[in-house]
Amino acid sequence: MTSRTSPISLPVTIRRAVAGDAKRLTRLVRGSGAYEGQYAAAVAGYRVGPDYIEAHRVFVAVGADEREGRVLGFYSLVLAPPELDLLFVADEAQGRGIGRLLVAHMQSEARAAGLDRVKVVSHPPAEDFYHRAGAVRIGTVLANPPAVPWDRPEYEFRLSSE
C-alpha cells in the first residue's frame, strides 16, 4: 500500500492557523501537484499571507506531533458570502482522508456560524473530490483571462443542522 492510499497513520489535529503558518501554507499551494502544467501559472505567485489568515477562518491539519511544523493540509472559510475559498492537502498526504476531515471541520465551523450553504469554485482536477465529499454541482464559473483562463465547476455544500 502506498502513502497515497493508506489510511491516516498518525492522529491528525485541526487547529486555527496563525500568522506563523503563512509561509508553510504558501509553499503547500505553490507546490501542489494539482497545479502543474497548464495550471501552474495560477499559483506561481500566490501567497497566503498573515493578513489573509487574520481576515478569514483558516484552519490547518497537522500530525499530532506536528513534526518540524509539517502541515498536512488546510482550508479557508469565508463567511460573507459563504465560500470555501481554499482547500489544499499536501501531495504526499492525499488519499488518506485528510481532505474529508478538513471538509467535515469546515461544515461544522459553517454551521456554528449560522450558515446553511457554502459555495466552492473548484479547480477542475479537484471536481471529483468535491463530488465525493458531498457537494452538489450548481454551475460553471466562466474563464476570466488572464488570471484564470479556464472554466471552473461551481459546487455547494448544503448543510443540515445536526
Short mmCIF file of N, CA and C in Angstrom, two decimals:
data_model
loop_
_atom_site.label_atom_id
_atom_site.label_comp_id
_atom_site.label_asym_id
_atom_site.label_seq_id
_atom_site.Cartn_x
_atom_site.Cartn_y
_atom_site.Cartn_z
N MET A 1 0.85 -1.18 0.00
CA MET A 1 0.00 0.00 0.00
C MET A 1 0.89 1.24 0.00
N THR A 2 0.61 2.20 -0.88
CA THR A 2 1.39 3.42 -0.93
C THR A 2 0.83 4.46 0.02
N SER A 3 1.61 5.49 0.26
CA SER A 3 1.16 6.53 1.19
C SER A 3 -0.05 7.28 0.65
N ARG A 4 -0.25 7.29 -0.67
CA ARG A 4 -1.40 7.99 -1.25
C ARG A 4 -2.71 7.26 -1.00
N THR A 5 -2.64 5.96 -0.67
CA THR A 5 -3.88 5.22 -0.49
C THR A 5 -4.02 4.65 0.91
N SER A 6 -3.02 4.81 1.75
CA SER A 6 -3.11 4.26 3.09
C SER A 6 -3.93 5.19 3.98
N PRO A 7 -4.59 4.63 4.97
CA PRO A 7 -5.36 5.47 5.88
C PRO A 7 -4.42 6.34 6.72
N ILE A 8 -4.98 7.31 7.36
CA ILE A 8 -4.19 8.19 8.22
C ILE A 8 -3.53 7.33 9.28
N SER A 9 -2.20 7.42 9.36
CA SER A 9 -1.48 6.58 10.32
C SER A 9 -1.18 7.34 11.61
N LEU A 10 -1.12 8.64 11.55
CA LEU A 10 -0.88 9.45 12.74
C LEU A 10 -2.18 10.14 13.13
N PRO A 11 -2.37 10.40 14.40
CA PRO A 11 -3.52 11.24 14.76
C PRO A 11 -3.34 12.62 14.10
N VAL A 12 -4.42 13.15 13.60
CA VAL A 12 -4.38 14.45 12.93
C VAL A 12 -5.14 15.45 13.79
N THR A 13 -4.56 16.62 13.95
CA THR A 13 -5.18 17.71 14.69
C THR A 13 -5.51 18.82 13.70
N ILE A 14 -6.70 19.37 13.82
CA ILE A 14 -7.05 20.55 13.03
C ILE A 14 -7.11 21.71 13.99
N ARG A 15 -6.32 22.73 13.69
CA ARG A 15 -6.25 23.90 14.57
C ARG A 15 -6.36 25.17 13.73
N ARG A 16 -6.68 26.26 14.40
CA ARG A 16 -6.75 27.55 13.72
C ARG A 16 -5.35 27.94 13.25
N ALA A 17 -5.25 28.43 12.05
CA ALA A 17 -3.96 28.89 11.53
C ALA A 17 -3.55 30.17 12.24
N VAL A 18 -2.26 30.36 12.34
CA VAL A 18 -1.69 31.58 12.91
C VAL A 18 -0.77 32.21 11.87
N ALA A 19 -0.43 33.47 12.09
CA ALA A 19 0.40 34.20 11.13
C ALA A 19 1.68 33.43 10.78
N GLY A 20 2.25 32.74 11.77
CA GLY A 20 3.48 31.99 11.53
C GLY A 20 3.32 30.82 10.57
N ASP A 21 2.09 30.45 10.22
CA ASP A 21 1.84 29.37 9.26
C ASP A 21 1.88 29.86 7.82
N ALA A 22 1.87 31.16 7.60
CA ALA A 22 1.70 31.72 6.27
C ALA A 22 2.68 31.16 5.24
N LYS A 23 3.95 31.11 5.56
CA LYS A 23 4.93 30.62 4.59
C LYS A 23 4.70 29.15 4.26
N ARG A 24 4.36 28.35 5.26
CA ARG A 24 4.12 26.92 5.02
C ARG A 24 2.88 26.72 4.15
N LEU A 25 1.84 27.51 4.38
CA LEU A 25 0.63 27.39 3.57
C LEU A 25 0.90 27.83 2.14
N THR A 26 1.66 28.89 1.98
CA THR A 26 2.03 29.36 0.64
C THR A 26 2.82 28.28 -0.09
N ARG A 27 3.79 27.65 0.58
CA ARG A 27 4.56 26.57 -0.06
C ARG A 27 3.67 25.41 -0.46
N LEU A 28 2.70 25.08 0.38
CA LEU A 28 1.78 23.98 0.06
C LEU A 28 0.99 24.32 -1.21
N VAL A 29 0.46 25.53 -1.32
CA VAL A 29 -0.30 25.94 -2.50
C VAL A 29 0.59 25.91 -3.74
N ARG A 30 1.73 26.55 -3.67
CA ARG A 30 2.61 26.65 -4.84
C ARG A 30 3.19 25.30 -5.27
N GLY A 31 3.33 24.38 -4.33
CA GLY A 31 3.91 23.08 -4.64
C GLY A 31 2.89 22.01 -4.98
N SER A 32 1.61 22.36 -5.03
CA SER A 32 0.56 21.39 -5.26
C SER A 32 0.67 20.76 -6.64
N GLY A 33 0.67 19.44 -6.68
CA GLY A 33 0.71 18.71 -7.94
C GLY A 33 -0.52 18.96 -8.79
N ALA A 34 -1.62 19.39 -8.19
CA ALA A 34 -2.83 19.69 -8.94
C ALA A 34 -2.67 20.94 -9.80
N TYR A 35 -1.62 21.70 -9.55
CA TYR A 35 -1.38 22.94 -10.29
C TYR A 35 -0.12 22.85 -11.13
N GLU A 36 0.09 21.71 -11.74
CA GLU A 36 1.22 21.56 -12.66
C GLU A 36 0.74 21.79 -14.08
N GLY A 37 1.68 21.90 -15.00
CA GLY A 37 1.33 22.04 -16.41
C GLY A 37 0.55 23.29 -16.69
N GLN A 38 -0.59 23.13 -17.36
CA GLN A 38 -1.40 24.29 -17.77
C GLN A 38 -1.90 25.12 -16.59
N TYR A 39 -1.94 24.53 -15.39
CA TYR A 39 -2.47 25.24 -14.22
C TYR A 39 -1.38 25.94 -13.40
N ALA A 40 -0.12 25.74 -13.71
CA ALA A 40 0.99 26.24 -12.89
C ALA A 40 0.95 27.75 -12.69
N ALA A 41 0.61 28.49 -13.72
CA ALA A 41 0.62 29.95 -13.62
C ALA A 41 -0.37 30.47 -12.57
N ALA A 42 -1.43 29.71 -12.31
CA ALA A 42 -2.46 30.16 -11.36
C ALA A 42 -1.93 30.30 -9.94
N VAL A 43 -0.91 29.53 -9.59
CA VAL A 43 -0.39 29.59 -8.22
C VAL A 43 1.06 30.06 -8.14
N ALA A 44 1.66 30.35 -9.27
CA ALA A 44 3.09 30.71 -9.29
C ALA A 44 3.41 31.85 -8.33
N GLY A 45 2.61 32.87 -8.29
CA GLY A 45 2.87 34.00 -7.41
C GLY A 45 1.92 34.08 -6.24
N TYR A 46 1.15 33.00 -6.03
CA TYR A 46 0.13 33.02 -4.99
C TYR A 46 0.78 33.08 -3.60
N ARG A 47 0.14 33.84 -2.72
CA ARG A 47 0.66 33.99 -1.37
C ARG A 47 -0.49 33.93 -0.37
N VAL A 48 -0.32 33.09 0.64
CA VAL A 48 -1.25 33.08 1.78
C VAL A 48 -0.53 33.86 2.87
N GLY A 49 -0.90 35.10 3.03
CA GLY A 49 -0.19 35.96 3.96
C GLY A 49 -0.82 36.01 5.34
N PRO A 50 -0.09 36.54 6.30
CA PRO A 50 -0.64 36.70 7.65
C PRO A 50 -1.93 37.51 7.66
N ASP A 51 -2.04 38.49 6.75
CA ASP A 51 -3.25 39.30 6.67
C ASP A 51 -4.45 38.46 6.22
N TYR A 52 -4.23 37.54 5.31
CA TYR A 52 -5.30 36.65 4.86
C TYR A 52 -5.73 35.74 6.01
N ILE A 53 -4.77 35.20 6.72
CA ILE A 53 -5.06 34.30 7.86
C ILE A 53 -5.85 35.05 8.93
N GLU A 54 -5.52 36.30 9.15
CA GLU A 54 -6.23 37.09 10.15
C GLU A 54 -7.65 37.44 9.71
N ALA A 55 -7.85 37.65 8.41
CA ALA A 55 -9.15 38.10 7.90
C ALA A 55 -10.17 36.97 7.71
N HIS A 56 -9.69 35.72 7.62
CA HIS A 56 -10.59 34.61 7.33
C HIS A 56 -10.42 33.49 8.34
N ARG A 57 -11.34 32.55 8.30
CA ARG A 57 -11.26 31.36 9.16
C ARG A 57 -10.41 30.33 8.44
N VAL A 58 -9.13 30.33 8.76
CA VAL A 58 -8.18 29.41 8.14
C VAL A 58 -7.78 28.38 9.18
N PHE A 59 -7.88 27.11 8.80
CA PHE A 59 -7.56 26.01 9.70
C PHE A 59 -6.56 25.08 9.03
N VAL A 60 -5.63 24.54 9.82
CA VAL A 60 -4.62 23.64 9.29
C VAL A 60 -4.75 22.27 9.94
N ALA A 61 -4.45 21.26 9.15
CA ALA A 61 -4.38 19.88 9.64
C ALA A 61 -2.90 19.55 9.80
N VAL A 62 -2.54 19.10 10.98
CA VAL A 62 -1.15 18.74 11.26
C VAL A 62 -1.14 17.37 11.93
N GLY A 63 -0.03 16.66 11.76
CA GLY A 63 0.15 15.42 12.51
C GLY A 63 0.16 15.78 13.98
N ALA A 64 -0.31 14.89 14.82
CA ALA A 64 -0.43 15.19 16.25
C ALA A 64 0.88 15.68 16.85
N ASP A 65 2.00 15.18 16.33
CA ASP A 65 3.29 15.62 16.87
C ASP A 65 3.77 16.91 16.20
N GLU A 66 3.11 17.31 15.11
CA GLU A 66 3.47 18.49 14.32
C GLU A 66 4.98 18.54 14.08
N ARG A 67 5.52 17.37 13.70
CA ARG A 67 6.96 17.24 13.42
C ARG A 67 7.43 18.34 12.49
N GLU A 68 8.41 19.04 12.93
CA GLU A 68 9.06 20.07 12.11
C GLU A 68 8.04 21.01 11.47
N GLY A 69 6.92 21.19 12.11
CA GLY A 69 5.92 22.12 11.59
C GLY A 69 5.23 21.65 10.33
N ARG A 70 5.19 20.36 10.08
CA ARG A 70 4.62 19.83 8.84
C ARG A 70 3.10 20.01 8.80
N VAL A 71 2.65 20.72 7.81
CA VAL A 71 1.23 20.93 7.58
C VAL A 71 0.77 19.91 6.57
N LEU A 72 -0.26 19.13 6.91
CA LEU A 72 -0.78 18.10 6.02
C LEU A 72 -1.82 18.67 5.05
N GLY A 73 -2.48 19.75 5.46
CA GLY A 73 -3.48 20.39 4.62
C GLY A 73 -4.07 21.58 5.34
N PHE A 74 -4.90 22.34 4.62
CA PHE A 74 -5.57 23.49 5.25
C PHE A 74 -6.77 23.89 4.42
N TYR A 75 -7.64 24.68 5.03
CA TYR A 75 -8.75 25.27 4.31
C TYR A 75 -9.01 26.67 4.83
N SER A 76 -9.75 27.43 4.02
CA SER A 76 -10.16 28.78 4.41
C SER A 76 -11.65 28.93 4.14
N LEU A 77 -12.37 29.30 5.17
CA LEU A 77 -13.81 29.54 5.08
C LEU A 77 -14.05 31.04 5.13
N VAL A 78 -14.68 31.57 4.10
CA VAL A 78 -15.10 32.97 4.06
C VAL A 78 -16.58 32.99 4.41
N LEU A 79 -16.96 33.84 5.34
CA LEU A 79 -18.35 33.84 5.81
C LEU A 79 -19.30 34.67 4.95
N ALA A 80 -18.83 35.77 4.38
CA ALA A 80 -19.73 36.63 3.61
C ALA A 80 -19.09 37.05 2.29
N PRO A 81 -19.61 36.54 1.19
CA PRO A 81 -20.60 35.48 1.09
C PRO A 81 -19.96 34.13 1.43
N PRO A 82 -20.75 33.17 1.88
CA PRO A 82 -20.20 31.89 2.33
C PRO A 82 -19.48 31.13 1.21
N GLU A 83 -18.19 30.90 1.42
CA GLU A 83 -17.41 30.21 0.39
C GLU A 83 -16.23 29.48 1.02
N LEU A 84 -16.00 28.28 0.55
CA LEU A 84 -14.77 27.56 0.85
C LEU A 84 -13.77 28.10 -0.16
N ASP A 85 -12.93 29.03 0.28
CA ASP A 85 -12.05 29.76 -0.63
C ASP A 85 -10.85 28.92 -1.02
N LEU A 86 -10.25 28.24 -0.08
CA LEU A 86 -9.07 27.42 -0.34
C LEU A 86 -9.22 26.09 0.38
N LEU A 87 -8.78 25.02 -0.25
CA LEU A 87 -8.65 23.73 0.42
C LEU A 87 -7.52 23.00 -0.29
N PHE A 88 -6.47 22.72 0.45
CA PHE A 88 -5.31 22.03 -0.10
C PHE A 88 -4.88 20.93 0.85
N VAL A 89 -4.49 19.80 0.29
CA VAL A 89 -3.88 18.71 1.04
C VAL A 89 -2.52 18.46 0.41
N ALA A 90 -1.50 18.35 1.24
CA ALA A 90 -0.15 18.09 0.73
C ALA A 90 -0.17 16.85 -0.16
N ASP A 91 0.55 16.90 -1.27
CA ASP A 91 0.54 15.79 -2.23
C ASP A 91 0.82 14.46 -1.56
N GLU A 92 1.80 14.42 -0.66
CA GLU A 92 2.18 13.15 -0.03
C GLU A 92 1.15 12.67 0.99
N ALA A 93 0.21 13.52 1.35
CA ALA A 93 -0.82 13.14 2.33
C ALA A 93 -2.17 12.85 1.68
N GLN A 94 -2.27 13.00 0.36
CA GLN A 94 -3.54 12.78 -0.32
C GLN A 94 -3.92 11.30 -0.31
N GLY A 95 -5.22 11.06 -0.31
CA GLY A 95 -5.73 9.70 -0.31
C GLY A 95 -5.77 9.07 1.06
N ARG A 96 -5.54 9.85 2.10
CA ARG A 96 -5.51 9.33 3.47
C ARG A 96 -6.64 9.87 4.35
N GLY A 97 -7.60 10.56 3.73
CA GLY A 97 -8.75 11.03 4.48
C GLY A 97 -8.62 12.43 5.06
N ILE A 98 -7.52 13.09 4.81
CA ILE A 98 -7.31 14.42 5.38
C ILE A 98 -8.24 15.45 4.75
N GLY A 99 -8.45 15.37 3.45
CA GLY A 99 -9.38 16.27 2.78
C GLY A 99 -10.78 16.14 3.34
N ARG A 100 -11.21 14.91 3.58
CA ARG A 100 -12.54 14.69 4.16
C ARG A 100 -12.62 15.23 5.59
N LEU A 101 -11.55 15.08 6.36
CA LEU A 101 -11.52 15.66 7.71
C LEU A 101 -11.66 17.17 7.65
N LEU A 102 -10.94 17.79 6.72
CA LEU A 102 -11.00 19.24 6.58
C LEU A 102 -12.40 19.69 6.16
N VAL A 103 -13.03 18.97 5.23
CA VAL A 103 -14.37 19.32 4.80
C VAL A 103 -15.36 19.18 5.96
N ALA A 104 -15.26 18.10 6.72
CA ALA A 104 -16.16 17.92 7.87
C ALA A 104 -15.96 19.04 8.89
N HIS A 105 -14.71 19.42 9.12
CA HIS A 105 -14.42 20.52 10.05
C HIS A 105 -15.01 21.82 9.52
N MET A 106 -14.83 22.08 8.22
CA MET A 106 -15.37 23.30 7.61
C MET A 106 -16.89 23.33 7.76
N GLN A 107 -17.55 22.20 7.54
CA GLN A 107 -19.00 22.16 7.67
C GLN A 107 -19.44 22.47 9.10
N SER A 108 -18.72 21.96 10.06
CA SER A 108 -19.02 22.23 11.47
C SER A 108 -18.84 23.71 11.78
N GLU A 109 -17.75 24.29 11.30
CA GLU A 109 -17.50 25.73 11.50
C GLU A 109 -18.59 26.57 10.84
N ALA A 110 -18.98 26.17 9.63
CA ALA A 110 -20.00 26.92 8.90
C ALA A 110 -21.35 26.86 9.63
N ARG A 111 -21.71 25.68 10.11
CA ARG A 111 -22.95 25.54 10.88
C ARG A 111 -22.91 26.41 12.13
N ALA A 112 -21.78 26.38 12.82
CA ALA A 112 -21.63 27.18 14.05
C ALA A 112 -21.76 28.67 13.76
N ALA A 113 -21.39 29.08 12.54
CA ALA A 113 -21.51 30.48 12.15
C ALA A 113 -22.91 30.81 11.62
N GLY A 114 -23.81 29.81 11.62
CA GLY A 114 -25.18 30.04 11.19
C GLY A 114 -25.41 29.89 9.69
N LEU A 115 -24.46 29.30 8.99
CA LEU A 115 -24.59 29.13 7.54
C LEU A 115 -25.35 27.84 7.23
N ASP A 116 -26.09 27.86 6.13
CA ASP A 116 -26.75 26.62 5.69
C ASP A 116 -26.21 26.13 4.35
N ARG A 117 -25.36 26.94 3.72
CA ARG A 117 -24.74 26.57 2.44
C ARG A 117 -23.36 27.21 2.36
N VAL A 118 -22.46 26.50 1.67
CA VAL A 118 -21.12 27.05 1.42
C VAL A 118 -20.76 26.72 -0.02
N LYS A 119 -20.46 27.75 -0.78
CA LYS A 119 -20.10 27.61 -2.19
C LYS A 119 -18.62 27.24 -2.33
N VAL A 120 -18.31 26.50 -3.40
CA VAL A 120 -16.92 26.17 -3.74
C VAL A 120 -16.77 26.34 -5.25
N VAL A 121 -15.84 27.17 -5.68
CA VAL A 121 -15.46 27.22 -7.08
C VAL A 121 -14.25 26.31 -7.18
N SER A 122 -14.45 25.17 -7.80
CA SER A 122 -13.45 24.10 -7.79
C SER A 122 -12.39 24.27 -8.88
N HIS A 123 -11.20 23.88 -8.52
CA HIS A 123 -10.14 23.70 -9.52
C HIS A 123 -10.55 22.45 -10.30
N PRO A 124 -10.51 22.45 -11.64
CA PRO A 124 -11.01 21.30 -12.39
C PRO A 124 -10.50 19.93 -11.92
N PRO A 125 -9.20 19.76 -11.60
CA PRO A 125 -8.77 18.44 -11.15
C PRO A 125 -9.36 18.02 -9.78
N ALA A 126 -9.92 18.96 -9.02
CA ALA A 126 -10.48 18.64 -7.70
C ALA A 126 -11.98 18.37 -7.75
N GLU A 127 -12.56 18.45 -8.92
CA GLU A 127 -14.00 18.31 -9.06
C GLU A 127 -14.52 16.99 -8.49
N ASP A 128 -13.86 15.89 -8.80
CA ASP A 128 -14.31 14.59 -8.28
C ASP A 128 -14.25 14.54 -6.76
N PHE A 129 -13.22 15.16 -6.17
CA PHE A 129 -13.12 15.18 -4.71
C PHE A 129 -14.34 15.84 -4.09
N TYR A 130 -14.71 17.01 -4.59
CA TYR A 130 -15.84 17.73 -4.01
C TYR A 130 -17.14 16.94 -4.17
N HIS A 131 -17.30 16.31 -5.32
CA HIS A 131 -18.49 15.48 -5.53
C HIS A 131 -18.53 14.34 -4.51
N ARG A 132 -17.41 13.65 -4.32
CA ARG A 132 -17.34 12.54 -3.36
C ARG A 132 -17.53 13.03 -1.92
N ALA A 133 -17.15 14.28 -1.66
CA ALA A 133 -17.28 14.84 -0.31
C ALA A 133 -18.69 15.34 -0.02
N GLY A 134 -19.58 15.22 -1.00
CA GLY A 134 -20.97 15.57 -0.75
C GLY A 134 -21.44 16.90 -1.31
N ALA A 135 -20.59 17.61 -2.01
CA ALA A 135 -21.01 18.88 -2.60
C ALA A 135 -21.85 18.60 -3.85
N VAL A 136 -22.75 19.52 -4.17
CA VAL A 136 -23.64 19.41 -5.31
C VAL A 136 -23.23 20.45 -6.34
N ARG A 137 -23.08 20.02 -7.58
CA ARG A 137 -22.71 20.97 -8.63
C ARG A 137 -23.89 21.89 -8.91
N ILE A 138 -23.60 23.21 -8.93
CA ILE A 138 -24.66 24.19 -9.16
C ILE A 138 -24.41 25.04 -10.40
N GLY A 139 -23.24 24.89 -11.04
CA GLY A 139 -22.99 25.69 -12.23
C GLY A 139 -21.54 25.66 -12.65
N THR A 140 -21.20 26.63 -13.48
CA THR A 140 -19.85 26.78 -14.00
C THR A 140 -19.47 28.24 -13.93
N VAL A 141 -18.28 28.51 -13.43
CA VAL A 141 -17.74 29.87 -13.43
C VAL A 141 -16.87 29.97 -14.69
N LEU A 142 -17.23 30.90 -15.56
CA LEU A 142 -16.53 31.02 -16.84
C LEU A 142 -15.12 31.57 -16.66
N ALA A 143 -14.27 31.22 -17.58
CA ALA A 143 -12.88 31.68 -17.57
C ALA A 143 -12.82 33.19 -17.45
N ASN A 144 -11.75 33.67 -16.82
CA ASN A 144 -11.52 35.09 -16.62
C ASN A 144 -10.07 35.39 -16.94
N PRO A 145 -9.68 35.30 -18.23
CA PRO A 145 -8.28 35.51 -18.60
C PRO A 145 -7.84 36.93 -18.28
N PRO A 146 -6.61 37.18 -17.96
CA PRO A 146 -5.54 36.19 -17.93
C PRO A 146 -5.42 35.47 -16.59
N ALA A 147 -6.12 35.93 -15.56
CA ALA A 147 -5.97 35.34 -14.22
C ALA A 147 -6.33 33.86 -14.21
N VAL A 148 -7.47 33.51 -14.74
CA VAL A 148 -7.93 32.12 -14.78
C VAL A 148 -8.44 31.85 -16.20
N PRO A 149 -7.63 31.22 -17.04
CA PRO A 149 -8.02 31.04 -18.45
C PRO A 149 -8.87 29.81 -18.73
N TRP A 150 -9.47 29.19 -17.72
CA TRP A 150 -10.30 28.00 -17.94
C TRP A 150 -11.58 28.12 -17.11
N ASP A 151 -12.62 27.46 -17.59
CA ASP A 151 -13.88 27.39 -16.84
C ASP A 151 -13.67 26.53 -15.60
N ARG A 152 -14.43 26.85 -14.54
CA ARG A 152 -14.31 26.08 -13.29
C ARG A 152 -15.69 25.64 -12.81
N PRO A 153 -15.79 24.40 -12.37
CA PRO A 153 -17.07 23.92 -11.85
C PRO A 153 -17.37 24.59 -10.50
N GLU A 154 -18.65 24.92 -10.31
CA GLU A 154 -19.08 25.54 -9.07
C GLU A 154 -19.94 24.54 -8.30
N TYR A 155 -19.60 24.35 -7.03
CA TYR A 155 -20.30 23.40 -6.17
C TYR A 155 -20.85 24.12 -4.96
N GLU A 156 -21.69 23.39 -4.22
CA GLU A 156 -22.24 23.93 -2.99
C GLU A 156 -22.38 22.79 -1.99
N PHE A 157 -21.93 23.05 -0.78
CA PHE A 157 -22.20 22.15 0.34
C PHE A 157 -23.47 22.66 0.98
N ARG A 158 -24.47 21.80 1.06
CA ARG A 158 -25.74 22.14 1.70
C ARG A 158 -25.69 21.54 3.10
N LEU A 159 -25.75 22.41 4.08
CA LEU A 159 -25.52 21.99 5.46
C LEU A 159 -26.83 21.76 6.18
N SER A 160 -26.97 20.59 6.72
CA SER A 160 -28.13 20.31 7.56
C SER A 160 -27.76 20.64 8.99
N SER A 161 -28.76 21.02 9.76
CA SER A 161 -28.46 21.24 11.19
C SER A 161 -28.35 19.90 11.85
N GLU A 162 -27.33 19.75 12.68
CA GLU A 162 -27.10 18.44 13.31
C GLU A 162 -27.67 18.37 14.70
#
